[in-house]
Structure formats: structure tokens, C-alpha cells
Short mmCIF file of C-alpha atoms in Angstrom, two decimals:
data_model
loop_
_atom_site.label_atom_id
_atom_site.label_comp_id
_atom_site.label_asym_id
_atom_site.label_seq_id
_atom_site.Cartn_x
_atom_site.Cartn_y
_atom_site.Cartn_z
CA MET A 1 24.91 4.93 -29.86
CA THR A 2 26.65 2.94 -27.13
CA ILE A 3 24.70 1.07 -24.47
CA ALA A 4 25.89 3.50 -21.78
CA ALA A 5 24.73 6.47 -23.87
CA ALA A 6 21.34 4.86 -24.52
CA LEU A 7 20.88 4.13 -20.82
CA ALA A 8 21.97 7.62 -19.80
CA GLU A 9 19.38 9.06 -22.16
CA ARG A 10 16.64 6.65 -21.03
CA SER A 11 17.31 7.31 -17.32
CA ASN A 12 17.95 11.05 -17.62
CA ASN A 13 21.46 10.41 -16.19
CA GLN A 14 20.08 8.92 -12.96
CA CYS A 15 20.30 5.54 -11.29
CA GLU A 16 17.22 3.69 -12.52
CA LEU A 17 16.59 2.32 -9.02
CA CYS A 18 17.44 5.08 -6.52
CA THR A 19 17.76 8.18 -8.79
CA SER A 20 21.31 8.94 -7.62
CA THR A 21 23.31 10.95 -10.16
CA THR A 22 26.83 9.90 -9.13
CA ASN A 23 29.05 6.98 -10.14
CA LEU A 24 26.64 5.55 -12.72
CA ASP A 25 27.48 2.37 -14.60
CA VAL A 26 25.83 -0.20 -16.87
CA TYR A 27 24.54 -3.38 -15.23
CA GLU A 28 23.64 -6.28 -17.53
CA VAL A 29 20.59 -8.06 -16.11
CA PRO A 30 21.30 -11.81 -16.25
CA PRO A 31 20.94 -13.96 -18.18
CA VAL A 32 22.38 -12.00 -21.10
CA ASN A 33 23.17 -13.72 -24.38
CA GLU A 34 24.26 -10.51 -26.08
CA ALA A 35 24.57 -7.02 -24.69
CA HIS A 36 21.70 -4.68 -25.55
CA SER A 37 20.28 -1.64 -23.74
CA ASP A 38 16.94 -3.46 -23.29
CA LYS A 39 18.76 -6.06 -21.15
CA CYS A 40 20.65 -3.50 -19.04
CA VAL A 41 19.96 -0.90 -16.37
CA TYR A 42 21.88 2.20 -15.36
CA LEU A 43 22.87 1.90 -11.67
CA CYS A 44 24.86 3.91 -9.15
CA GLN A 45 27.78 2.09 -7.56
CA LEU A 46 25.92 1.55 -4.27
CA CYS A 47 22.97 -0.16 -5.98
CA LYS A 48 25.22 -2.14 -8.33
CA ASP A 49 27.42 -3.49 -5.52
CA GLN A 50 24.39 -4.66 -3.54
CA VAL A 51 22.62 -6.11 -6.60
CA GLU A 52 25.75 -8.09 -7.47
CA GLY A 53 26.14 -9.25 -3.86
CA GLN A 54 29.50 -7.52 -3.37
CA GLN A 55 28.11 -5.54 -0.44
CA ASP A 56 25.61 -6.42 2.31
CA LEU A 57 22.06 -5.26 1.70
CA ASN A 58 21.15 -1.95 3.29
CA ALA A 59 17.37 -2.33 3.64
CA ASN A 60 16.84 1.40 4.21
CA HIS A 61 18.47 2.21 0.87
CA TRP A 62 16.11 -0.14 -0.95
CA HIS A 63 12.96 1.75 0.00
CA CYS A 64 13.65 3.40 -3.38
CA LEU A 65 12.13 0.26 -4.95
CA ASN A 66 8.69 1.50 -3.89
CA ASP A 67 9.01 3.96 -6.79
CA SER A 68 11.32 2.22 -9.27
CA MET A 69 9.30 -1.03 -9.31
CA TRP A 70 6.66 0.87 -11.33
CA SER A 71 9.11 1.62 -14.14
CA GLN A 72 7.91 0.83 -17.66
CA VAL A 73 11.33 -0.67 -18.47
CA PRO A 74 11.25 -4.50 -18.13
CA ALA A 75 14.94 -4.71 -17.11
CA VAL A 76 14.31 -2.29 -14.22
CA GLN A 77 11.22 -4.28 -13.20
CA VAL A 78 13.29 -7.50 -13.18
CA VAL A 79 15.98 -6.02 -10.93
CA ALA A 80 13.34 -4.52 -8.62
CA TYR A 81 11.55 -7.89 -8.40
CA ARG A 82 14.77 -9.75 -7.60
CA MET A 83 15.82 -7.24 -4.95
CA LEU A 84 12.37 -7.26 -3.33
CA ASN A 85 12.58 -11.06 -3.20
CA ARG A 86 15.95 -10.86 -1.45
CA LEU A 87 14.59 -8.33 1.04
CA ALA A 88 11.14 -9.87 1.59
CA THR A 89 12.10 -12.40 4.25
CA GLU A 90 13.32 -9.76 6.69
CA ASN A 91 11.34 -6.68 5.72
CA GLY A 92 7.55 -6.54 5.73
CA TRP A 93 7.49 -3.50 3.45
CA ALA A 94 9.42 -5.45 0.79
CA GLN A 95 6.90 -8.31 0.90
CA ASP A 96 4.05 -5.80 0.63
CA ALA A 97 5.70 -4.16 -2.40
CA LEU A 98 6.31 -7.56 -3.96
CA ASP A 99 2.64 -8.44 -3.50
CA MET A 100 1.63 -5.25 -5.32
CA LEU A 101 4.12 -5.61 -8.16
CA TYR A 102 2.60 -6.68 -11.46
CA LEU A 103 4.85 -8.09 -14.16
CA GLU A 104 3.93 -9.27 -17.64
CA ASP A 105 4.36 -13.04 -17.96
CA ASP A 106 7.58 -12.86 -20.00
CA THR A 107 9.09 -10.29 -17.61
CA ARG A 108 8.16 -12.44 -14.59
CA ALA A 109 9.72 -15.51 -16.26
CA TRP A 110 12.92 -13.50 -16.86
CA ALA A 111 12.95 -12.32 -13.23
CA GLU A 112 12.33 -15.78 -11.79
CA GLN A 113 14.74 -17.57 -14.13
CA VAL A 114 17.87 -16.43 -12.36
CA LEU A 115 16.25 -16.69 -8.93
CA ALA A 116 15.60 -20.36 -9.63
CA GLU A 117 19.14 -20.89 -10.98
CA ASP A 118 20.76 -19.13 -8.03
CA ASP A 119 18.85 -21.08 -5.42
CA ASP A 120 20.16 -24.28 -3.96
CA ILE A 121 16.82 -24.51 -2.16
CA VAL A 122 14.51 -27.27 -3.36
CA HIS A 123 10.80 -27.01 -2.60
CA LEU A 124 9.07 -30.37 -2.09
CA ASP A 125 5.37 -31.05 -1.63
CA SER A 126 3.92 -33.35 1.04
CA ASN A 127 4.77 -36.39 -1.11
CA GLY A 128 8.36 -35.33 -1.79
CA VAL A 129 7.66 -34.16 -5.36
CA LYS A 130 9.73 -31.16 -6.49
CA LEU A 131 7.74 -27.95 -6.92
CA ASN A 132 8.57 -25.36 -9.57
CA ALA A 133 7.46 -21.74 -9.94
CA GLY A 134 4.21 -21.63 -11.89
CA ASP A 135 3.01 -25.09 -10.81
CA THR A 136 -0.53 -25.81 -9.66
CA VAL A 137 -0.87 -27.47 -6.26
CA THR A 138 -3.80 -28.72 -4.19
CA LEU A 139 -4.26 -28.10 -0.48
CA ILE A 140 -4.39 -31.32 1.57
CA LYS A 141 -5.70 -29.68 4.76
CA ASP A 142 -8.02 -26.82 5.73
CA LEU A 143 -5.76 -23.84 6.51
CA ASP A 144 -6.60 -20.76 8.58
CA VAL A 145 -5.12 -17.68 6.90
CA LYS A 146 -3.40 -15.46 9.47
CA GLY A 147 -4.73 -11.90 9.62
CA SER A 148 -7.92 -12.90 7.84
CA SER A 149 -11.17 -14.73 8.48
CA LEU A 150 -10.48 -16.82 5.37
CA VAL A 151 -10.15 -20.58 5.68
CA ALA A 152 -8.47 -22.16 2.65
CA LYS A 153 -10.34 -25.45 2.22
CA ARG A 154 -8.79 -28.83 1.56
CA GLY A 155 -8.88 -29.61 -2.15
CA THR A 156 -8.50 -25.98 -3.23
CA ALA A 157 -6.27 -25.65 -6.30
CA VAL A 158 -3.60 -22.97 -6.03
CA ARG A 159 -2.39 -22.03 -9.50
CA ASN A 160 0.81 -20.34 -10.63
CA ILE A 161 2.66 -20.68 -7.31
CA ARG A 162 5.79 -18.71 -6.48
CA LEU A 163 8.66 -20.25 -4.52
CA SER A 164 10.19 -18.52 -1.53
CA PRO A 165 13.80 -17.70 -2.42
CA SER A 166 14.98 -18.20 1.16
CA ASN A 167 12.81 -20.93 2.70
CA SER A 168 12.23 -24.34 1.12
CA GLU A 169 9.09 -24.84 3.20
CA HIS A 170 7.24 -21.76 1.90
CA ILE A 171 5.40 -21.14 -1.35
CA GLU A 172 3.08 -18.30 -2.29
CA GLY A 173 -0.17 -18.38 -4.18
CA ARG A 174 -3.60 -16.81 -4.51
CA VAL A 175 -6.56 -18.31 -2.67
CA GLU A 176 -9.92 -16.58 -3.03
CA GLY A 177 -8.24 -13.44 -4.31
CA GLN A 178 -5.73 -13.21 -1.47
CA ASN A 179 -2.01 -13.75 -1.86
CA ILE A 180 -0.93 -16.13 0.93
CA VAL A 181 2.13 -18.03 2.08
CA ILE A 182 1.56 -21.78 2.33
CA LEU A 183 3.72 -24.42 3.95
CA THR A 184 4.79 -27.03 1.40
CA LYS A 185 3.84 -29.86 3.78
CA PHE A 186 0.18 -28.89 3.26
CA VAL A 187 0.14 -29.17 -0.55
CA LYS A 188 0.47 -31.82 -3.21
CA LYS A 189 1.34 -31.35 -6.88
#
């Protein structure tokens, strides 16, 4: 069975992101060492062009990720995660969806691998040390968390941080069970 046939069967002949049934094509989710249906998704032309960056993002179209991000297919989860990351800086709903999205560790590593490779943005802590996704950092100042009564205390360890794909001064992490955005100038590795 060809990859296209396997994907058509898996997706019920629908785009695995927006459920469109027209102009469907195979998209290999990078990085791909060898082609296999587990490393590909079936996308309509509109989704594929925007995923590949050949067309400007239409944020209204991507509301479909609110459903497709819950797919049981890791390749679909990876594409949904990457697209939500691209949309999160301008669209509050995308950040909210990204905060809800749960990925297994290996799927998250796959999703973040290309994000890290594509970025020319370097995240540096208060001492100028490069930060990487998954690092543990320590707060160097008490921080008021906007929209909450929480105060993140100096010395609090923030584990498994995520890097903002669009802003070198922002990282994300969990403090007292809340996912928050932290300015890099207030942390040290």
C-alpha cells in the first residue's frame, strides 16, 4: 500500500487538520529520514501551503486545530503543535489551545526539534547563558503573575521550559501548577 493510500484510509479521505475533502496531498512532517505513513499527514492544499510557509497564515482557517490537535496520530499532533506555536503570538485562542495540548515526550521532542532548527532566535538568561527547550531555570526576582493573585517567588525552579518561537525574551514554564510566560532577564540557568 502506498503512503497516499494509507493516509487516505487513516483520514477517511479528509484533510487531517481541517477535514476538507478536496485537493488532498501527502505532507512529510520534518525531519524525515525515510518516508513512512507514520511520519506524514494528509492535508488539503490550503493547509499544506500555509504549513510550508508558501502562503500567509489565515488565522480564521486554523480554528480547525481546536479539534485536530486531539488526534491520536503523532504526526498530526506535531503539525498542530507547530502551527499553534506560529499563531500563538498574535492569537489568544491559539495560545490557550497550546496550553491545553498534551504531547507525549517523544512527540513533543519531534515537534520542538524543527522549531528550534528553524529559529534564528537565541534565548539568553540574565547572565547571557543560552537557554534550550527543556532546561531548568531559577527565578532571580519575585514576579507578579498577570491575571492571577500568584506571586512567583525568587529562587523558584521552573523545570522543562519552552522557548517562545517569536520572541527571544520570552520563555514559558509551570509555576505552582500554572503555565506562565517569563521574561528571560528574570531567570538564570
